[in-house]
Amino acid sequence: MSPDPRTTEAVPRYAKENVMAAGVNKVILVGHLGADPDMRYTPSGQGVCELRLATSESWNDKNGQRQERTEWHRIVVWGKRAEVCSKYLSKGRQVFVEGRIQTRSYDDKEGIKRYMTEIIASDVQFLGGGKGEGGGRGRGDDSPPPPSDAEFGGYGGGGGGGGGGGPDDDIPF
């Protein structure tokens, strides 16, 4: 044991080496949009886009029957990235989302406190097209081309404390 410089007590070596690190809150999802993006603006003019994302898993049960489970996720995208998502995404489109989980509370119409868990997106990448389409290029339709990285303008959309996110009380839904 070595002495603790703040006191005269001896501190076991493992106590100093096993300092607990800060938590990690990171989510990565790949799924399909279940609805068109819902674009809104906060009273301060900050863009915020809500996406409904479905992820599915399938397996064979003990009887050999194919089973499938779909999980729905509420994705919130802020700033310039929100505007680009609103412009180019639509129901059925496959996307990659990276972000963090956040739970917030609100009072419903009857005054009952409700909780909502959402993914605050720091990155959204557009993958294959929706409704049986292939990737974003050469689809043979009149839809706009996918955005370039430059269109995101460097806005991370990460929420809280950065340039891309807004305060929680500024969420318009």
PDB file of N, CA and C in Angstrom, residues 67-115:
ATOM      1  N   GLN A  67     -39.440 -16.858 -36.718  1.00  0.00           N
ATOM      2  CA  GLN A  67     -40.025 -15.799 -35.900  1.00  0.00           C
ATOM      3  C   GLN A  67     -39.364 -14.480 -36.283  1.00  0.00           C
ATOM      4  N   GLU A  68     -40.104 -13.401 -36.127  1.00  0.00           N
ATOM      5  CA  GLU A  68     -39.556 -12.082 -36.409  1.00  0.00           C
ATOM      6  C   GLU A  68     -40.080 -11.090 -35.385  1.00  0.00           C
ATOM      7  N   ARG A  69     -39.215 -10.181 -34.984  1.00  0.00           N
ATOM      8  CA  ARG A  69     -39.605  -9.137 -34.046  1.00  0.00           C
ATOM      9  C   ARG A  69     -39.113  -7.799 -34.604  1.00  0.00           C
ATOM     10  N   THR A  70     -39.997  -6.824 -34.612  1.00  0.00           N
ATOM     11  CA  THR A  70     -39.648  -5.475 -35.065  1.00  0.00           C
ATOM     12  C   THR A  70     -39.694  -4.541 -33.871  1.00  0.00           C
ATOM     13  N   GLU A  71     -38.649  -3.753 -33.744  1.00  0.00           N
ATOM     14  CA  GLU A  71     -38.552  -2.753 -32.684  1.00  0.00           C
ATOM     15  C   GLU A  71     -38.631  -1.381 -33.342  1.00  0.00           C
ATOM     16  N   TRP A  72     -39.429  -0.481 -32.761  1.00  0.00           N
ATOM     17  CA  TRP A  72     -39.575   0.875 -33.304  1.00  0.00           C
ATOM     18  C   TRP A  72     -38.795   1.855 -32.454  1.00  0.00           C
ATOM     19  N   HIS A  73     -38.122   2.793 -33.115  1.00  0.00           N
ATOM     20  CA  HIS A  73     -37.282   3.776 -32.444  1.00  0.00           C
ATOM     21  C   HIS A  73     -37.670   5.180 -32.890  1.00  0.00           C
ATOM     22  N   ARG A  74     -37.722   6.083 -31.940  1.00  0.00           N
ATOM     23  CA  ARG A  74     -37.963   7.495 -32.230  1.00  0.00           C
ATOM     24  C   ARG A  74     -36.597   8.170 -32.322  1.00  0.00           C
ATOM     25  N   ILE A  75     -36.290   8.731 -33.498  1.00  0.00           N
ATOM     26  CA  ILE A  75     -35.007   9.370 -33.750  1.00  0.00           C
ATOM     27  C   ILE A  75     -35.235  10.877 -33.858  1.00  0.00           C
ATOM     28  N   VAL A  76     -34.404  11.665 -33.182  1.00  0.00           N
ATOM     29  CA  VAL A  76     -34.491  13.118 -33.257  1.00  0.00           C
ATOM     30  C   VAL A  76     -33.190  13.640 -33.849  1.00  0.00           C
ATOM     31  N   VAL A  77     -33.317  14.435 -34.917  1.00  0.00           N
ATOM     32  CA  VAL A  77     -32.169  14.993 -35.623  1.00  0.00           C
ATOM     33  C   VAL A  77     -32.290  16.521 -35.559  1.00  0.00           C
ATOM     34  N   TRP A  78     -31.191  17.203 -35.258  1.00  0.00           N
ATOM     35  CA  TRP A  78     -31.196  18.654 -35.077  1.00  0.00           C
ATOM     36  C   TRP A  78     -30.437  19.380 -36.175  1.00  0.00           C
ATOM     37  N   GLY A  79     -30.749  20.657 -36.364  1.00  0.00           N
ATOM     38  CA  GLY A  79     -29.973  21.577 -37.183  1.00  0.00           C
ATOM     39  C   GLY A  79     -30.036  21.302 -38.667  1.00  0.00           C
ATOM     40  N   LYS A  80     -28.925  21.596 -39.350  1.00  0.00           N
ATOM     41  CA  LYS A  80     -28.826  21.435 -40.808  1.00  0.00           C
ATOM     42  C   LYS A  80     -29.059  19.976 -41.194  1.00  0.00           C
ATOM     43  N   ARG A  81     -28.549  19.059 -40.394  1.00  0.00           N
ATOM     44  CA  ARG A  81     -28.745  17.631 -40.671  1.00  0.00           C
ATOM     45  C   ARG A  81     -30.235  17.290 -40.681  1.00  0.00           C
ATOM     46  N   ALA A  82     -31.013  17.910 -39.804  1.00  0.00           N
ATOM     47  CA  ALA A  82     -32.461  17.687 -39.767  1.00  0.00           C
ATOM     48  C   ALA A  82     -33.110  18.133 -41.066  1.00  0.00           C
ATOM     49  N   GLU A  83     -32.697  19.287 -41.567  1.00  0.00           N
ATOM     50  CA  GLU A  83     -33.267  19.805 -42.810  1.00  0.00           C
ATOM     51  C   GLU A  83     -32.932  18.907 -43.993  1.00  0.00           C
ATOM     52  N   VAL A  84     -31.693  18.389 -44.034  1.00  0.00           N
ATOM     53  CA  VAL A  84     -31.292  17.494 -45.117  1.00  0.00           C
ATOM     54  C   VAL A  84     -32.076  16.182 -45.035  1.00  0.00           C
ATOM     55  N   CYS A  85     -32.241  15.646 -43.822  1.00  0.00           N
ATOM     56  CA  CYS A  85     -33.021  14.413 -43.651  1.00  0.00           C
ATOM     57  C   CYS A  85     -34.463  14.625 -44.131  1.00  0.00           C
ATOM     58  N   SER A  86     -35.046  15.751 -43.765  1.00  0.00           N
ATOM     59  CA  SER A  86     -36.417  16.049 -44.159  1.00  0.00           C
ATOM     60  C   SER A  86     -36.550  16.146 -45.674  1.00  0.00           C
ATOM     61  N   LYS A  87     -35.538  16.692 -46.314  1.00  0.00           N
ATOM     62  CA  LYS A  87     -35.581  16.912 -47.762  1.00  0.00           C
ATOM     63  C   LYS A  87     -35.415  15.611 -48.553  1.00  0.00           C
ATOM     64  N   TYR A  88     -34.529  14.724 -48.103  1.00  0.00           N
ATOM     65  CA  TYR A  88     -34.172  13.562 -48.911  1.00  0.00           C
ATOM     66  C   TYR A  88     -34.748  12.229 -48.460  1.00  0.00           C
ATOM     67  N   LEU A  89     -35.186  12.113 -47.209  1.00  0.00           N
ATOM     68  CA  LEU A  89     -35.667  10.821 -46.723  1.00  0.00           C
ATOM     69  C   LEU A  89     -37.171  10.686 -46.883  1.00  0.00           C
ATOM     70  N   SER A  90     -37.630   9.459 -46.995  1.00  0.00           N
ATOM     71  CA  SER A  90     -39.060   9.177 -47.053  1.00  0.00           C
ATOM     72  C   SER A  90     -39.311   7.778 -46.506  1.00  0.00           C
ATOM     73  N   LYS A  91     -40.563   7.485 -46.274  1.00  0.00           N
ATOM     74  CA  LYS A  91     -40.974   6.193 -45.724  1.00  0.00           C
ATOM     75  C   LYS A  91     -40.367   5.056 -46.539  1.00  0.00           C
ATOM     76  N   GLY A  92     -39.843   4.063 -45.830  1.00  0.00           N
ATOM     77  CA  GLY A  92     -39.269   2.891 -46.475  1.00  0.00           C
ATOM     78  C   GLY A  92     -37.774   2.978 -46.705  1.00  0.00           C
ATOM     79  N   ARG A  93     -37.196   4.156 -46.621  1.00  0.00           N
ATOM     80  CA  ARG A  93     -35.768   4.340 -46.887  1.00  0.00           C
ATOM     81  C   ARG A  93     -34.940   3.721 -45.770  1.00  0.00           C
ATOM     82  N   GLN A  94     -33.864   3.048 -46.150  1.00  0.00           N
ATOM     83  CA  GLN A  94     -32.966   2.460 -45.164  1.00  0.00           C
ATOM     84  C   GLN A  94     -31.931   3.490 -44.748  1.00  0.00           C
ATOM     85  N   VAL A  95     -31.694   3.584 -43.424  1.00  0.00           N
ATOM     86  CA  VAL A  95     -30.730   4.544 -42.898  1.00  0.00           C
ATOM     87  C   VAL A  95     -29.883   3.917 -41.798  1.00  0.00           C
ATOM     88  N   PHE A  96     -28.707   4.487 -41.627  1.00  0.00           N
ATOM     89  CA  PHE A  96     -27.799   4.180 -40.532  1.00  0.00           C
ATOM     90  C   PHE A  96     -27.880   5.381 -39.595  1.00  0.00           C
ATOM     91  N   VAL A  97     -28.110   5.136 -38.307  1.00  0.00           N
ATOM     92  CA  VAL A  97     -28.204   6.217 -37.323  1.00  0.00           C
ATOM     93  C   VAL A  97     -27.239   5.926 -36.193  1.00  0.00           C
ATOM     94  N   GLU A  98     -26.493   6.959 -35.819  1.00  0.00           N
ATOM     95  CA  GLU A  98     -25.622   6.866 -34.658  1.00  0.00           C
ATOM     96  C   GLU A  98     -25.996   8.009 -33.728  1.00  0.00           C
ATOM     97  N   GLY A  99     -26.083   7.725 -32.440  1.00  0.00           N
ATOM     98  CA  GLY A  99     -26.450   8.767 -31.498  1.00  0.00           C
ATOM     99  C   GLY A  99     -26.435   8.268 -30.073  1.00  0.00           C
ATOM    100  N   ARG A 100     -27.266   8.916 -29.240  1.00  0.00           N
ATOM    101  CA  ARG A 100     -27.336   8.560 -27.819  1.00  0.00           C
ATOM    102  C   ARG A 100     -28.793   8.446 -27.398  1.00  0.00           C
ATOM    103  N   ILE A 101     -29.043   7.643 -26.373  1.00  0.00           N
ATOM    104  CA  ILE A 101     -30.394   7.466 -25.832  1.00  0.00           C
ATOM    105  C   ILE A 101     -30.673   8.589 -24.845  1.00  0.00           C
ATOM    106  N   GLN A 102     -31.873   9.117 -24.932  1.00  0.00           N
ATOM    107  CA  GLN A 102     -32.297  10.144 -23.978  1.00  0.00           C
ATOM    108  C   GLN A 102     -33.760   9.907 -23.624  1.00  0.00           C
ATOM    109  N   THR A 103     -34.076   9.994 -22.355  1.00  0.00           N
ATOM    110  CA  THR A 103     -35.459   9.886 -21.895  1.00  0.00           C
ATOM    111  C   THR A 103     -35.881  11.227 -21.345  1.00  0.00           C
ATOM    112  N   ARG A 104     -37.046  11.678 -21.752  1.00  0.00           N
ATOM    113  CA  ARG A 104     -37.581  12.940 -21.239  1.00  0.00           C
ATOM    114  C   ARG A 104     -39.000  12.712 -20.763  1.00  0.00           C
ATOM    115  N   SER A 105     -39.483  13.616 -19.956  1.00  0.00           N
ATOM    116  CA  SER A 105     -40.844  13.484 -19.446  1.00  0.00           C
ATOM    117  C   SER A 105     -41.676  14.673 -19.884  1.00  0.00           C
ATOM    118  N   TYR A 106     -42.979  14.457 -19.913  1.00  0.00           N
ATOM    119  CA  TYR A 106     -43.924  15.510 -20.238  1.00  0.00           C
ATOM    120  C   TYR A 106     -45.248  15.167 -19.571  1.00  0.00           C
ATOM    121  N   ASP A 107     -46.129  16.145 -19.442  1.00  0.00           N
ATOM    122  CA  ASP A 107     -47.464  15.921 -18.882  1.00  0.00           C
ATOM    123  C   ASP A 107     -48.458  15.827 -20.025  1.00  0.00           C
ATOM    124  N   ASP A 108     -49.240  14.735 -20.049  1.00  0.00           N
ATOM    125  CA  ASP A 108     -50.217  14.574 -21.118  1.00  0.00           C
ATOM    126  C   ASP A 108     -51.435  15.468 -20.879  1.00  0.00           C
ATOM    127  N   LYS A 109     -52.449  15.341 -21.729  1.00  0.00           N
ATOM    128  CA  LYS A 109     -53.635  16.202 -21.657  1.00  0.00           C
ATOM    129  C   LYS A 109     -54.374  16.072 -20.338  1.00  0.00           C
ATOM    130  N   GLU A 110     -54.286  14.905 -19.715  1.00  0.00           N
ATOM    131  CA  GLU A 110     -54.947  14.679 -18.423  1.00  0.00           C
ATOM    132  C   GLU A 110     -54.051  15.054 -17.245  1.00  0.00           C
ATOM    133  N   GLY A 111     -52.870  15.576 -17.528  1.00  0.00           N
ATOM    134  CA  GLY A 111     -51.951  15.977 -16.472  1.00  0.00           C
ATOM    135  C   GLY A 111     -51.118  14.843 -15.908  1.00  0.00           C
ATOM    136  N   ILE A 112     -51.122  13.687 -16.560  1.00  0.00           N
ATOM    137  CA  ILE A 112     -50.345  12.533 -16.111  1.00  0.00           C
ATOM    138  C   ILE A 112     -48.935  12.623 -16.694  1.00  0.00           C
ATOM    139  N   LYS A 113     -47.936  12.420 -15.848  1.00  0.00           N
ATOM    140  CA  LYS A 113     -46.544  12.474 -16.305  1.00  0.00           C
ATOM    141  C   LYS A 113     -46.248  11.237 -17.152  1.00  0.00           C
ATOM    142  N   ARG A 114     -45.746  11.470 -18.356  1.00  0.00           N
ATOM    143  CA  ARG A 114     -45.373  10.409 -19.281  1.00  0.00           C
ATOM    144  C   ARG A 114     -43.891  10.526 -19.593  1.00  0.00           C
ATOM    145  N   TYR A 115     -43.314   9.417 -20.011  1.00  0.00           N
ATOM    146  CA  TYR A 115     -41.901   9.381 -20.354  1.00  0.00           C
ATOM    147  C   TYR A 115     -41.741   8.927 -21.796  1.00  0.00           C
TER     148      TYR A 115
END
